């Protein structure tokens, strides 16, 4: 009985940092090793944040065994929260990058360089001991690499970069080229160090977001102000933000007027005026007036925290090109070893060539085949692109979305809250029965509590007039795209589209009154009492200031732009004429999905919505992009979000994606091009061993530098 209870013990979550992971190949190596351990499941690796999460049954495998396995592979495990029920977020200290000389590759490069310097001095003083001195330097670098290669082979990755280096360096020592073997291992350590630096630079792009949030906040309690650490902030507390202070967490202004610089969060260059009722975001800077805020999010759930979490997840996910490169490398490496073996044995066996010469050339070929630069070519560019976007208010949730955005042929837009400001205003009230106030009050009674922009505007207009809004019984019910109905004292009242009103028997007179309003670009709703029209309410939502220029920019990029709206044809046509884009009107939610599927026949489609009621359409498109300055829905609904809340941001997303795709192909060309050149020169005996590995290290340098250019993207 006791043993069965032990066997049934639940697995727990183990979360740790794995220092030294610089690319997806590192993550694959660790994941392959852990998969072979009993009781280990749900392995989640993120090399960009150097984090590991697994489900672990300690009755079968202990945490110590996992840590020892990771160390044997050449990485440094550090538990974040031990065995627990969930992941623990990294704090600033855990995110800090080690100085390069304290890293494994940095220490190896320094020690091997020192050993080579000693060997060089000895070769001048005692030339007869030169081979042994360089051999000792080579062994200093070879032993840890060979140990990692052996552990990797036993753990499921026999054809690793360490395997190539071990075979090549061992072969060089065996044929008496100890000097070149030592230099090869030194350059290999330098290459690893450069990968580490590149990964650290990409992480630094996210660390800058972490540093936006102040360490303390000024909280008001019982009329007194006291400073508390931001980690201790609670929902509903009142924070006081002085001019020049950073906002400690997301909140709503309850007193004060000021301008707030949101550039650190959204990339918006112009300070935004804030007053009572406005939202402010963690990390933004209060400019010129004191503000009292009611906190709406804690420090672990504010806009900055969510952006960091989403971007880190995105950097950890592999883009389609990266997945292809990983699969290609898995086949490429053993194939390269086979080609090197043929170069070694072929000419001597079949043409009587000199063994030493062709062993040397085969080993050089093996070094040239190292896929380091190729492996990091895509993830380094993706990580830099995602970080560059996040720092400019362009939040992209993964490499797949980043790649797809650059390939879209058509971009479909929702209207309200996307191309328009999202705050329609009541412009006309026409009473068919009773008074205008009576019509507006009944409409507000139906829409009260609604989150739809039209409903919010109708309710606000009634409140602004000081009308007594009737009580409804049982709440409102909605027929999507058609009507919202509530039961009032007088009977069932509906706020409906003109089309729905016509379906239930509205007269031609109602249609005649609707048409001129719609021709002016206004949205008209019909108020029905027991399915009898009693009035009309017209609203107009003005286009965003940059809507026309944003669409013009997209057209200049060769992208077709289409407006998909539930509005009537006349209103849709008026918006289309004003902004210069195609329009498909009178679309119910299911018709919007059909329209997107039809557009996808000509190529990838992106859908731009406000992230509130567009979730199905955003999910149906190849890429969904949500508008919204840091709102929960905008950050969670779609694959990308525009924190600047501007239409021009859509064009910026496309341009960033295209710049990243170009960078990826440049990197692949550099990596494979240099290999091709040096492979030819090696076969003809021009390239030495140290030049071969220098070619790979040089390609790594170029690929890394090229990817880091994206961090400065404008």
Coordinates of C-alpha atoms in Angstrom, one line a residue, residues 238-702:
X238 CA -4.0 55.4 -3.7
X239 CA -0.6 56.4 -5.2
X240 CA 0.7 60.0 -5.4
X241 CA 3.0 60.7 -8.4
X242 CA 4.9 64.0 -8.3
X243 CA 6.1 65.8 -11.4
X244 CA 9.2 64.0 -12.7
X245 CA 8.3 60.7 -11.0
X246 CA 7.7 57.5 -12.9
X247 CA 4.3 55.8 -12.4
X248 CA 4.8 52.8 -10.1
X249 CA 2.0 50.7 -11.6
X250 CA -1.1 50.9 -13.8
X251 CA -3.8 53.1 -12.4
X252 CA -6.7 55.5 -12.9
X253 CA -6.3 59.2 -12.3
X254 CA -8.7 60.3 -9.5
X255 CA -7.3 63.8 -8.9
X256 CA -5.0 66.1 -10.8
X257 CA -4.1 67.2 -14.3
X258 CA -0.8 66.6 -16.0
X259 CA 1.0 65.5 -19.2
X260 CA 2.5 62.0 -19.0
X261 CA 5.4 60.9 -21.2
X262 CA 4.4 57.4 -22.3
X263 CA 7.3 57.0 -24.7
X264 CA 9.2 54.4 -22.5
X265 CA 6.1 52.2 -22.7
X266 CA 4.3 52.8 -26.0
X267 CA 7.0 54.6 -28.0
X268 CA 4.6 57.6 -28.3
X269 CA 6.9 60.6 -28.7
X270 CA 4.4 63.3 -27.6
X271 CA 3.4 63.6 -23.9
X272 CA -0.3 62.7 -23.4
X273 CA -2.7 64.9 -21.4
X274 CA -4.1 63.0 -18.4
X275 CA -7.0 64.0 -16.1
X276 CA -9.6 62.4 -13.8
X277 CA -10.8 59.1 -15.2
X278 CA -7.8 58.5 -17.5
X279 CA -5.6 55.5 -17.4
X280 CA -1.8 55.7 -16.8
X281 CA 0.7 53.0 -17.3
X282 CA 3.6 51.7 -15.2
X283 CA 7.0 53.2 -16.2
X284 CA 5.5 56.3 -17.8
X285 CA 6.8 59.7 -16.6
X286 CA 4.7 62.4 -15.0
X287 CA 5.7 65.7 -16.5
X288 CA 4.2 68.8 -14.8
X289 CA 1.5 68.2 -12.3
X290 CA 0.9 66.0 -9.3
X291 CA -1.5 63.1 -9.8
X292 CA -3.4 60.9 -7.4
X293 CA -4.0 57.4 -8.8
X294 CA -6.1 54.4 -7.8
X295 CA -4.0 51.4 -8.7
X296 CA -5.7 48.9 -11.0
X297 CA -2.8 46.4 -11.3
X298 CA -0.1 45.1 -9.0
X299 CA 3.6 45.3 -9.8
X300 CA 3.6 41.7 -11.1
X301 CA 0.6 42.3 -13.5
X302 CA 1.1 45.8 -14.8
X303 CA 1.6 46.7 -18.5
X304 CA 5.4 46.6 -18.3
X305 CA 5.3 43.2 -16.5
X306 CA 2.9 41.8 -19.1
X307 CA 5.0 43.1 -22.0
X308 CA 8.2 41.6 -20.6
X309 CA 6.5 38.3 -20.1
X310 CA 5.0 38.2 -23.5
X311 CA 8.2 39.2 -25.3
X312 CA 10.3 36.7 -23.4
X313 CA 7.8 34.0 -24.4
X314 CA 7.9 35.2 -28.0
X315 CA 11.8 35.1 -28.0
X316 CA 11.7 31.6 -26.7
X317 CA 9.3 30.4 -29.4
X318 CA 10.9 29.3 -32.6
X319 CA 10.0 30.9 -35.9
X320 CA 9.3 28.7 -39.0
X321 CA 12.7 29.6 -40.5
X322 CA 14.4 28.8 -37.2
X323 CA 12.6 25.4 -36.9
X324 CA 13.7 24.7 -40.5
X325 CA 17.3 25.6 -39.7
X326 CA 17.2 23.3 -36.6
X327 CA 16.0 20.4 -38.7
X328 CA 18.5 21.2 -41.4
X329 CA 21.4 21.3 -38.9
X330 CA 20.3 17.9 -37.4
X331 CA 20.9 16.4 -40.9
X332 CA 23.7 18.7 -42.0
X333 CA 26.1 17.9 -39.1
X334 CA 26.3 14.1 -39.6
X335 CA 26.4 14.7 -43.4
X336 CA 29.4 17.0 -42.9
X337 CA 31.2 14.4 -40.8
X338 CA 30.6 11.8 -43.5
X339 CA 32.0 14.2 -46.2
X340 CA 35.0 14.9 -44.1
X341 CA 35.6 11.2 -43.7
X342 CA 35.4 10.7 -47.4
X343 CA 38.0 13.5 -48.0
X344 CA 40.3 11.8 -45.5
X345 CA 40.2 8.3 -46.8
X346 CA 39.1 8.7 -50.5
X347 CA 42.3 10.2 -52.2
X348 CA 44.8 8.0 -50.2
X349 CA 42.8 4.8 -50.8
X350 CA 41.8 5.3 -54.4
X351 CA 44.5 7.7 -55.8
X352 CA 47.5 6.8 -53.6
X353 CA 47.6 10.4 -52.2
X354 CA 49.5 11.3 -49.1
X355 CA 47.6 10.4 -45.9
X356 CA 48.9 13.3 -43.8
X357 CA 47.8 15.9 -46.4
X358 CA 44.3 14.5 -46.8
X359 CA 43.8 13.9 -43.1
X360 CA 44.7 17.5 -42.5
X361 CA 42.3 18.7 -45.2
X362 CA 39.5 16.5 -43.9
X363 CA 39.9 17.9 -40.4
X364 CA 39.8 21.4 -41.8
X365 CA 36.6 20.5 -43.6
X366 CA 35.2 19.3 -40.4
X367 CA 35.9 22.6 -38.7
X368 CA 34.4 24.6 -41.6
X369 CA 31.3 22.5 -41.3
X370 CA 30.6 23.7 -37.7
X371 CA 27.1 25.1 -37.9
X372 CA 27.5 27.7 -35.2
X373 CA 26.8 30.8 -37.4
X374 CA 24.0 29.0 -39.2
X375 CA 22.3 28.0 -36.0
X376 CA 22.2 31.5 -34.5
X377 CA 21.5 33.2 -37.9
X378 CA 17.7 33.2 -37.4
X379 CA 17.0 33.3 -33.6
X380 CA 19.5 36.1 -33.1
X381 CA 17.7 38.2 -35.8
X382 CA 14.2 37.3 -34.4
X383 CA 15.2 38.1 -30.8
X384 CA 16.6 41.5 -31.9
X385 CA 13.6 42.3 -34.0
X386 CA 11.2 41.4 -31.2
X387 CA 13.2 43.5 -28.7
X388 CA 13.4 46.5 -31.1
X389 CA 9.6 46.3 -31.6
X390 CA 8.8 46.1 -27.9
X391 CA 10.9 49.2 -27.2
X392 CA 8.9 51.2 -29.8
X393 CA 5.4 50.1 -28.8
X394 CA 5.2 47.2 -31.3
X395 CA 4.5 44.1 -29.3
X396 CA 4.8 40.9 -31.3
X397 CA 4.2 37.6 -29.6
X398 CA 6.4 35.3 -31.5
X399 CA 8.8 34.7 -34.4
X400 CA 6.1 33.1 -36.5
X401 CA 4.0 36.3 -36.3
X402 CA 7.0 38.4 -37.0
X403 CA 7.8 36.4 -40.1
X404 CA 4.2 36.4 -41.4
X405 CA 3.7 40.1 -41.0
X406 CA 6.4 40.7 -43.7
X407 CA 4.6 38.4 -46.1
X408 CA 1.0 39.6 -45.8
X409 CA -0.6 40.6 -49.1
X410 CA -3.8 42.0 -47.6
X411 CA -4.6 43.8 -44.4
X412 CA -8.2 43.9 -43.2
X413 CA -9.4 46.6 -40.8
X414 CA -12.2 46.8 -38.4
X415 CA -13.7 50.3 -38.2
X416 CA -14.7 51.4 -34.7
X417 CA -11.7 51.8 -32.4
X418 CA -9.3 50.8 -35.2
X419 CA -9.5 53.2 -38.1
X420 CA -11.6 55.5 -36.0
X421 CA -11.0 56.9 -32.5
X422 CA -13.5 54.5 -31.0
X423 CA -15.4 57.2 -29.2
X424 CA -18.5 57.9 -31.4
X425 CA -20.6 60.9 -30.4
X426 CA -24.4 61.2 -30.7
X427 CA -25.0 63.8 -33.5
X428 CA -28.8 63.4 -34.2
X429 CA -31.8 62.2 -32.3
X430 CA -35.1 61.8 -34.3
X431 CA -38.2 61.1 -32.3
X432 CA -40.9 59.2 -34.2
X433 CA -43.0 58.8 -31.1
X434 CA -42.6 60.9 -27.9
X435 CA -39.7 63.3 -27.4
X436 CA -36.0 63.2 -28.2
X437 CA -35.2 62.8 -24.5
X438 CA -37.6 59.9 -24.2
X439 CA -36.1 58.1 -27.1
X440 CA -32.5 58.7 -25.9
X441 CA -33.4 57.6 -22.3
X442 CA -34.9 54.3 -23.5
X443 CA -31.9 53.6 -25.7
X444 CA -29.6 54.3 -22.7
X445 CA -31.6 52.0 -20.5
X446 CA -31.0 49.2 -23.0
X447 CA -27.3 50.0 -23.5
X448 CA -26.5 50.7 -19.8
X449 CA -23.6 48.4 -18.8
X450 CA -22.6 47.7 -22.4
X451 CA -18.9 47.8 -23.4
X452 CA -19.6 48.4 -27.1
X453 CA -18.5 51.9 -28.1
X454 CA -21.9 52.8 -29.5
X455 CA -23.7 51.7 -26.3
X456 CA -21.2 53.6 -24.2
X457 CA -21.7 56.8 -26.2
X458 CA -25.5 56.6 -26.1
X459 CA -25.4 56.1 -22.3
X460 CA -23.0 59.0 -21.9
X461 CA -25.2 61.3 -24.1
X462 CA -28.2 60.5 -21.9
X463 CA -26.2 61.2 -18.7
X464 CA -24.8 64.5 -20.1
X465 CA -28.4 65.7 -20.6
X466 CA -29.3 64.7 -17.1
X467 CA -32.0 62.3 -18.2
X468 CA -33.7 59.8 -15.8
X469 CA -32.7 56.5 -17.3
X470 CA -35.4 53.8 -16.8
X471 CA -34.6 50.6 -15.0
X472 CA -34.6 47.4 -17.0
X473 CA -35.8 44.0 -15.7
X474 CA -33.5 41.0 -16.2
X475 CA -30.7 42.7 -18.0
X476 CA -30.1 43.0 -21.8
X477 CA -29.8 40.3 -24.4
X478 CA -28.0 40.7 -27.7
X479 CA -28.4 39.3 -31.2
X480 CA -24.8 39.9 -32.5
X481 CA -24.6 42.5 -35.3
X482 CA -28.4 43.1 -35.1
X483 CA -29.9 44.3 -31.9
X484 CA -29.7 44.6 -28.1
X485 CA -33.0 44.2 -26.2
X486 CA -34.1 44.9 -22.7
X487 CA -37.4 44.7 -20.9
X488 CA -38.6 48.1 -19.6
X489 CA -41.7 49.2 -17.8
X490 CA -43.4 50.0 -21.2
X491 CA -42.4 46.7 -22.8
X492 CA -39.4 45.2 -24.7
X493 CA -37.2 47.9 -26.1
X494 CA -34.5 47.2 -28.7
X495 CA -31.6 49.3 -30.0
X496 CA -31.2 47.8 -33.5
X497 CA -29.5 48.2 -36.9
X498 CA -31.7 49.6 -39.6
X499 CA -31.5 46.3 -41.4
X500 CA -32.9 44.4 -38.4
X501 CA -35.6 47.0 -38.0
X502 CA -36.6 46.4 -41.6
X503 CA -36.7 42.7 -41.0
X504 CA -39.2 43.1 -38.1
X505 CA -41.4 45.4 -40.1
X506 CA -40.2 49.0 -39.9
X507 CA -41.9 51.3 -42.4
X508 CA -40.3 52.8 -45.6
X509 CA -40.6 56.2 -43.8
X510 CA -37.9 55.0 -41.3
X511 CA -35.6 54.0 -44.1
X512 CA -36.1 57.4 -45.8
X513 CA -35.0 59.1 -42.6
X514 CA -32.0 56.8 -42.2
X515 CA -30.5 57.2 -45.7
X516 CA -29.4 60.9 -45.5
X517 CA -27.8 60.3 -42.1
X518 CA -25.8 57.3 -43.4
X519 CA -24.8 59.2 -46.5
X520 CA -23.0 61.6 -44.1
X521 CA -20.9 58.7 -42.7
X522 CA -23.0 58.4 -39.6
X523 CA -24.0 55.2 -37.9
X524 CA -27.7 55.0 -37.2
X525 CA -29.6 52.8 -34.7
X526 CA -33.3 52.4 -34.6
X527 CA -35.1 52.3 -31.3
X528 CA -37.9 49.8 -31.2
X529 CA -40.7 49.5 -28.6
X530 CA -42.3 46.1 -29.0
X531 CA -40.8 45.9 -32.5
X532 CA -42.4 49.3 -33.4
X533 CA -39.9 52.1 -34.3
X534 CA -40.1 55.1 -31.9
X535 CA -37.0 56.9 -32.9
X536 CA -33.5 57.1 -34.4
X537 CA -30.1 57.9 -32.9
X538 CA -27.2 58.8 -35.2
X539 CA -23.6 58.7 -34.1
X540 CA -20.4 59.5 -35.8
X541 CA -16.9 58.3 -35.0
X542 CA -14.2 60.4 -36.5
X543 CA -11.2 58.7 -38.2
X544 CA -7.9 58.7 -36.3
X545 CA -5.6 61.6 -37.3
X546 CA -3.1 59.2 -38.9
X547 CA -5.5 56.8 -40.5
X548 CA -5.2 58.2 -44.0
X549 CA -1.4 58.5 -43.9
X550 CA -1.1 55.0 -42.4
X551 CA -3.2 53.5 -45.2
X552 CA -1.2 55.4 -47.8
X553 CA 2.0 54.0 -46.3
X554 CA 0.6 50.5 -46.5
X555 CA -0.4 50.9 -50.1
X556 CA 3.1 52.2 -50.9
X557 CA 4.4 48.9 -49.4
X558 CA 2.3 47.0 -52.0
X559 CA -0.3 45.9 -49.5
X560 CA -4.0 45.8 -50.3
X561 CA -6.2 47.4 -47.5
X562 CA -9.8 46.5 -46.9
X563 CA -12.3 47.7 -44.4
X564 CA -14.6 45.0 -43.0
X565 CA -17.5 46.6 -41.1
X566 CA -21.0 45.8 -39.9
X567 CA -22.1 49.3 -40.8
X568 CA -24.5 49.9 -43.7
X569 CA -23.1 50.4 -47.2
X570 CA -23.6 54.2 -47.3
X571 CA -21.6 54.7 -44.0
X572 CA -18.9 52.3 -45.1
X573 CA -18.6 53.9 -48.5
X574 CA -18.3 57.4 -46.9
X575 CA -15.4 56.1 -44.7
X576 CA -13.8 54.3 -47.6
X577 CA -13.9 57.5 -49.7
X578 CA -12.4 59.6 -46.9
X579 CA -9.6 57.1 -46.2
X580 CA -9.0 55.6 -49.6
X581 CA -9.5 51.9 -49.1
X582 CA -11.8 49.1 -50.2
X583 CA -14.9 48.5 -48.1
X584 CA -17.1 45.5 -47.4
X585 CA -20.1 46.6 -45.4
X586 CA -23.1 45.1 -43.5
X587 CA -21.0 42.1 -42.3
X588 CA -22.3 40.1 -39.4
X589 CA -19.6 38.4 -37.3
X590 CA -19.8 35.1 -39.3
X591 CA -19.7 37.1 -42.6
X592 CA -16.5 38.8 -41.4
X593 CA -14.9 35.4 -41.0
X594 CA -16.0 34.4 -44.5
X595 CA -14.6 37.6 -45.9
X596 CA -11.2 37.0 -44.2
X597 CA -11.1 33.4 -45.5
X598 CA -11.9 34.7 -49.0
X599 CA -9.1 37.3 -48.8
X600 CA -6.7 34.5 -47.7
X601 CA -7.0 32.9 -51.1
X602 CA -4.6 35.6 -52.6
X603 CA -2.0 35.3 -49.8
X604 CA -1.5 35.8 -46.1
X605 CA -3.9 38.2 -44.4
X606 CA -3.5 40.4 -41.3
X607 CA -6.6 41.5 -39.4
X608 CA -6.5 44.8 -37.4
X609 CA -9.1 45.1 -34.6
X610 CA -9.6 46.9 -31.3
X611 CA -9.1 43.7 -29.4
X612 CA -12.5 43.9 -27.7
X613 CA -15.1 42.3 -30.0
X614 CA -12.9 41.2 -32.9
X615 CA -11.4 38.0 -31.3
X616 CA -12.9 35.6 -33.9
X617 CA -11.7 37.6 -36.8
X618 CA -8.3 38.2 -35.3
X619 CA -8.0 34.4 -34.7
X620 CA -9.1 33.6 -38.3
X621 CA -6.5 35.8 -40.0
X622 CA -2.9 34.6 -40.5
X623 CA -1.9 37.4 -38.1
X624 CA -4.2 39.2 -35.7
X625 CA -3.1 42.7 -34.6
X626 CA -4.9 44.5 -31.7
X627 CA -5.0 48.2 -31.3
X628 CA -5.0 49.6 -27.7
X629 CA -2.5 51.3 -25.4
X630 CA -1.6 48.6 -23.1
X631 CA -5.1 47.2 -22.5
X632 CA -5.4 43.7 -21.2
X633 CA -7.4 42.6 -24.2
X634 CA -5.0 44.1 -26.7
X635 CA -2.1 42.4 -25.1
X636 CA -3.7 39.0 -24.9
X637 CA -6.1 38.7 -27.8
X638 CA -3.9 38.8 -30.9
X639 CA -0.4 37.8 -32.1
X640 CA 0.6 41.5 -32.1
X641 CA -0.5 44.7 -30.4
X642 CA 0.1 48.4 -31.2
X643 CA 0.7 50.1 -27.9
X644 CA 0.9 53.5 -29.7
X645 CA -2.7 53.1 -30.8
X646 CA -1.9 54.5 -34.2
X647 CA -2.7 53.2 -37.7
X648 CA 0.8 54.1 -38.8
X649 CA 1.9 51.4 -36.4
X650 CA 0.6 48.7 -38.8
X651 CA 3.0 49.9 -41.5
X652 CA 5.8 50.0 -38.9
X653 CA 5.0 46.3 -38.0
X654 CA 5.3 45.3 -41.7
X655 CA 8.5 47.3 -42.2
X656 CA 10.1 45.7 -39.0
X657 CA 9.1 42.3 -40.2
X658 CA 10.5 42.8 -43.6
X659 CA 13.7 44.2 -42.1
X660 CA 14.0 41.1 -39.9
X661 CA 13.4 38.7 -42.8
X662 CA 16.0 40.5 -44.8
X663 CA 18.4 40.3 -41.9
X664 CA 17.7 36.5 -41.5
X665 CA 18.5 35.8 -45.2
X666 CA 21.6 38.0 -45.0
X667 CA 22.8 36.0 -42.0
X668 CA 22.1 32.6 -43.8
X669 CA 23.9 33.9 -46.8
X670 CA 26.9 35.0 -44.7
X671 CA 27.0 31.6 -42.8
X672 CA 26.7 29.4 -45.9
X673 CA 28.6 31.6 -48.3
X674 CA 31.8 31.7 -46.1
X675 CA 31.5 27.9 -45.6
X676 CA 31.3 27.4 -49.4
X677 CA 34.4 29.6 -50.1
X678 CA 36.5 28.0 -47.4
X679 CA 35.4 24.5 -48.3
X680 CA 36.7 25.0 -51.8
X681 CA 39.9 26.5 -50.6
X682 CA 40.4 23.6 -48.1
X683 CA 40.0 20.9 -50.8
X684 CA 42.8 22.7 -52.8
X685 CA 45.0 22.9 -49.7
X686 CA 44.9 26.7 -49.2
X687 CA 43.1 26.7 -45.8
X688 CA 44.8 25.6 -42.6
X689 CA 43.0 24.3 -39.5
X690 CA 43.1 27.6 -37.6
X691 CA 41.9 29.5 -40.7
X692 CA 39.0 27.0 -41.0
X693 CA 37.8 27.6 -37.4
X694 CA 38.5 31.4 -37.9
X695 CA 36.2 31.3 -40.8
X696 CA 33.4 29.8 -38.6
X697 CA 34.2 32.3 -35.8
X698 CA 34.3 35.1 -38.3
X699 CA 30.9 34.1 -39.7
X700 CA 29.6 34.1 -36.1
X701 CA 30.9 37.6 -35.6
X702 CA 29.3 38.9 -38.8

